[in-house]
XYZ file of N, CA and C in Angstrom:
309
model
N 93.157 184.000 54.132
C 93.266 182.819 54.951
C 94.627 182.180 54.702
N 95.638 182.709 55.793
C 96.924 181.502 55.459
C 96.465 180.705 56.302
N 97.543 179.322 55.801
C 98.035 177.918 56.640
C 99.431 178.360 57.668
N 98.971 177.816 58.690
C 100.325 178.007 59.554
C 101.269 177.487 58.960
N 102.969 177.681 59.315
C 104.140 176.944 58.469
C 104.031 175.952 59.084
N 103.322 175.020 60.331
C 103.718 173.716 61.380
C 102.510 173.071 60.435
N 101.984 173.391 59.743
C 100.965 172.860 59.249
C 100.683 172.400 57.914
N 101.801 173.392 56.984
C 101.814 173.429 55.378
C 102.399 171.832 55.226
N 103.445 171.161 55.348
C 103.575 170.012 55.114
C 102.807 168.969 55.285
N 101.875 168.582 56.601
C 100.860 168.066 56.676
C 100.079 168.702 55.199
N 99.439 169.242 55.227
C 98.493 169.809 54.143
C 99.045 169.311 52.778
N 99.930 170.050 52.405
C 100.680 169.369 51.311
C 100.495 168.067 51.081
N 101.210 166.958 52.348
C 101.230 165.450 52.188
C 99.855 165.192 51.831
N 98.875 164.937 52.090
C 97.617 165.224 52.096
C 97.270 165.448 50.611
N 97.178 166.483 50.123
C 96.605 167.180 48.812
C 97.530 165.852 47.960
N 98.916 165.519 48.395
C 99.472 164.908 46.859
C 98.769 163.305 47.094
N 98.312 162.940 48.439
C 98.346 161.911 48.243
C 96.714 161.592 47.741
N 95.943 162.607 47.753
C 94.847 163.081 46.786
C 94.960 162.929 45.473
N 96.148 163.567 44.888
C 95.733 163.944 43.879
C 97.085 162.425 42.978
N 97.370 161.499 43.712
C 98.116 160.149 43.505
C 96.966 159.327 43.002
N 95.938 159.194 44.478
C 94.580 158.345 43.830
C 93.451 158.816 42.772
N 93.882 160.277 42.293
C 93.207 160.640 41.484
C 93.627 160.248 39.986
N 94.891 160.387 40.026
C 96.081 160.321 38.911
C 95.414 158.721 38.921
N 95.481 157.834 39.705
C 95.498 156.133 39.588
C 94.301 155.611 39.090
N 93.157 156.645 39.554
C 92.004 155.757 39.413
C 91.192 156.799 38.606
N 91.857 157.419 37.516
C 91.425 158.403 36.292
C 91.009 157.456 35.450
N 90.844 156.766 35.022
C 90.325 155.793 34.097
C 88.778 155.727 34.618
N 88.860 155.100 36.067
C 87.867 154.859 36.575
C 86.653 155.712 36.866
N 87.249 157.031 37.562
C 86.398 157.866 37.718
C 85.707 158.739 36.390
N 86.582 159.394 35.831
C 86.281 159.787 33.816
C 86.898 158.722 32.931
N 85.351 158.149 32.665
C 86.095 157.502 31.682
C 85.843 157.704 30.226
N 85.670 159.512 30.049
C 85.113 159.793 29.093
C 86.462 160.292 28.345
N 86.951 161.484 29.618
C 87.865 162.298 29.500
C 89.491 161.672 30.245
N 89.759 160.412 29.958
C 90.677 159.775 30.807
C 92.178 160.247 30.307
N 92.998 160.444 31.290
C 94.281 160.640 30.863
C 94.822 158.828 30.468
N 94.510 158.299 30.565
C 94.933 156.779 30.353
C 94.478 156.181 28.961
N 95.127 156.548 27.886
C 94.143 156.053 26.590
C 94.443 154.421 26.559
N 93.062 154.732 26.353
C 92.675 152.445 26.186
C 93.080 152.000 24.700
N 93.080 152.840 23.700
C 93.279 152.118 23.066
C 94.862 151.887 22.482
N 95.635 152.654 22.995
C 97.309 153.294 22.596
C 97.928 152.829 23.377
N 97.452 152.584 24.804
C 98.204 152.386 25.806
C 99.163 153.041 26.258
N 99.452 154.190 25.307
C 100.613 155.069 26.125
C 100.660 155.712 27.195
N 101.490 155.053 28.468
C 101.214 155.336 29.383
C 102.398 156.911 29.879
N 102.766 157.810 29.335
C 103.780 158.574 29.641
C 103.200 159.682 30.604
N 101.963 160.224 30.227
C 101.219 160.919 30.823
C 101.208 160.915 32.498
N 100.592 159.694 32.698
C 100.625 159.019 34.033
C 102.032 159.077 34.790
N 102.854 159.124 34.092
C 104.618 158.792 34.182
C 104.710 160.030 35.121
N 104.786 161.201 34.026
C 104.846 162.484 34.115
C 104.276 162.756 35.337
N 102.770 162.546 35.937
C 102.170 163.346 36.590
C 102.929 162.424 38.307
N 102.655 161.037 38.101
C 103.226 160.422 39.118
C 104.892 161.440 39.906
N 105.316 161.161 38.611
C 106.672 162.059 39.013
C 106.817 163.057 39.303
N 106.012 164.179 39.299
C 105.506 165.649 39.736
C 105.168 165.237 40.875
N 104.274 164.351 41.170
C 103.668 163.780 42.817
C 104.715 163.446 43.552
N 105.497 163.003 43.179
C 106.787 161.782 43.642
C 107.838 163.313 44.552
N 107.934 164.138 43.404
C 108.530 165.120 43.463
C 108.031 166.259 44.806
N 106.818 166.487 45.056
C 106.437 167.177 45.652
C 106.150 166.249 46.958
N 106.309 165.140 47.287
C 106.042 164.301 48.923
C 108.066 164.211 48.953
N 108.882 164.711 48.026
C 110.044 165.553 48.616
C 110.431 167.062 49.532
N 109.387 167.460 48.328
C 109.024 168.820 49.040
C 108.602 168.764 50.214
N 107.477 167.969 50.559
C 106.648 168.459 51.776
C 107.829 167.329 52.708
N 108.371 166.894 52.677
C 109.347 166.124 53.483
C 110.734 166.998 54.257
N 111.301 167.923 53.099
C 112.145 169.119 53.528
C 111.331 169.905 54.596
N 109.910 170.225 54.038
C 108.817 170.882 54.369
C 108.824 170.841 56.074
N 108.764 169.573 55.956
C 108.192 169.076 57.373
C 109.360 169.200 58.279
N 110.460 168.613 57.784
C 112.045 168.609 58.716
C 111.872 170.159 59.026
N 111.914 170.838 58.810
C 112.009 172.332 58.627
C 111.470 172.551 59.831
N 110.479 172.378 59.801
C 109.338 172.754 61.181
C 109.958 172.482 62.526
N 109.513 173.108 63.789
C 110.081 173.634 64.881
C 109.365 172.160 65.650
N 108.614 172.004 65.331
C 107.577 170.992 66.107
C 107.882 169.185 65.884
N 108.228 168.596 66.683
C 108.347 167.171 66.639
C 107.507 166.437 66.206
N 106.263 166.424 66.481
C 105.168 165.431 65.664
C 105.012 165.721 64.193
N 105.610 167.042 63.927
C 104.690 167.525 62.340
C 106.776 166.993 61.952
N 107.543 166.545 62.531
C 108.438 166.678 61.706
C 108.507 164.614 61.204
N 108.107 164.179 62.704
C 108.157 162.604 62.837
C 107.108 162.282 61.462
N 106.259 163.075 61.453
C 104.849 162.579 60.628
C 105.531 162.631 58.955
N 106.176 163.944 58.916
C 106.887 164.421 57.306
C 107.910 162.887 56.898
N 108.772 162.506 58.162
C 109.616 161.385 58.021
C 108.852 160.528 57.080
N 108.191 159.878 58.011
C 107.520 158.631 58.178
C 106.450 158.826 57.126
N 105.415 159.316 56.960
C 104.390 159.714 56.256
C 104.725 159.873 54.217
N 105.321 160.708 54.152
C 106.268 161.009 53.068
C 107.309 159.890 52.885
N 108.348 159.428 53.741
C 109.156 158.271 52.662
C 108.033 157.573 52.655
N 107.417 156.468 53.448
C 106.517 155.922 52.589
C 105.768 155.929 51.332
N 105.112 157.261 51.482
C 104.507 157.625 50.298
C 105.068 157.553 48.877
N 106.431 158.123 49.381
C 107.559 158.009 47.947
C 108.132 156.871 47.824
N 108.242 156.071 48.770
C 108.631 154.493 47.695
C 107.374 153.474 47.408
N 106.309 153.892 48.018
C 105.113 153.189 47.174
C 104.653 153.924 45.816
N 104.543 155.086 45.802
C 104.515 155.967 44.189
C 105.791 156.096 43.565
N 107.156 155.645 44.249
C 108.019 155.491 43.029
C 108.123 153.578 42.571
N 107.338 152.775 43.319
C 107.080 151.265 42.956
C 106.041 151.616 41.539
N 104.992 152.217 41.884
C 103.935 152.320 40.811
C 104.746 152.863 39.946
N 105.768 153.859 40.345
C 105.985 154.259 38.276
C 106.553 153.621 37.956
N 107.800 152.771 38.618
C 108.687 152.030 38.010
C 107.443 150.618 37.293
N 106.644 150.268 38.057
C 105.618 149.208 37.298
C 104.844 149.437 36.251
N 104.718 150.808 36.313
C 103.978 151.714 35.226
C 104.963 151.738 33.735
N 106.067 152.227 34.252
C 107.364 152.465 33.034
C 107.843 151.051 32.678
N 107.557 150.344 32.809
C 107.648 148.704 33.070
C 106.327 148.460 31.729
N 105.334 148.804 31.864
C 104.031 148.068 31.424
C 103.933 149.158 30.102
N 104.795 150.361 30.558
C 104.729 151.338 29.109
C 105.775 150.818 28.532
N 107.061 149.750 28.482
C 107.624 149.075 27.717
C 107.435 148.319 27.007
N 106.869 147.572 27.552
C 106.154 146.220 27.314
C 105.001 146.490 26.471
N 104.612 147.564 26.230
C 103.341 148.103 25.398
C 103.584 148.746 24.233
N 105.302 149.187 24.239
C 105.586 150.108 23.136
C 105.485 149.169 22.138
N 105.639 149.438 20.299
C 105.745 148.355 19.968
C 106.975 148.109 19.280
């Protein structure tokens, strides 16, 4: 089963912005097995994975320009920068609150 190429960037945008609210609300959902330790507060983890996310709604942004098709390229624009300056606000607030926490 492939994905068409007019289609992989959609898909992509999609999966990261999945796996953004997963990364955010890991505390919430396991809070057995949380990447967010409560009691250390070290938040680098989160840093890391945000920035892999951050990194890849670049990808699917090249992704999308790439494509032959106007809506899947308007959507990569628009869809993706957004995405990347609201998840690069959270890390910078994140790397912010992991300062402020170091001791």
């Amino acid at each position: 089963m492939s994905i068409p190429k007019e289609i992989k960037p959609i898909v992509l945008t999609v999966i990261l912005l999945a796996a953004a609210f997963v990364v955010f609300f890991a505390n919430w959902l396991f809070p057995q097995n949380s990447i967010f330790p409560s009691r250390t507060g070290d938040l680098t983890i989160p840093l890391w994975l945000f920035l892999a996310i951050d990194m890849g709604f670049i990808v699917a942004l090249v992704l999308g320009v790439r494509t032959k098709k106007p809506s899947v390229v308007w959507f990569s624009i628009i869809a993706n920068s957004i995405f990347f300056v609201l998840l690069s606000g959270v890390m910078f607030l994140l790397a912010i609150a992991n300062g402020i926490s170091e001791p």
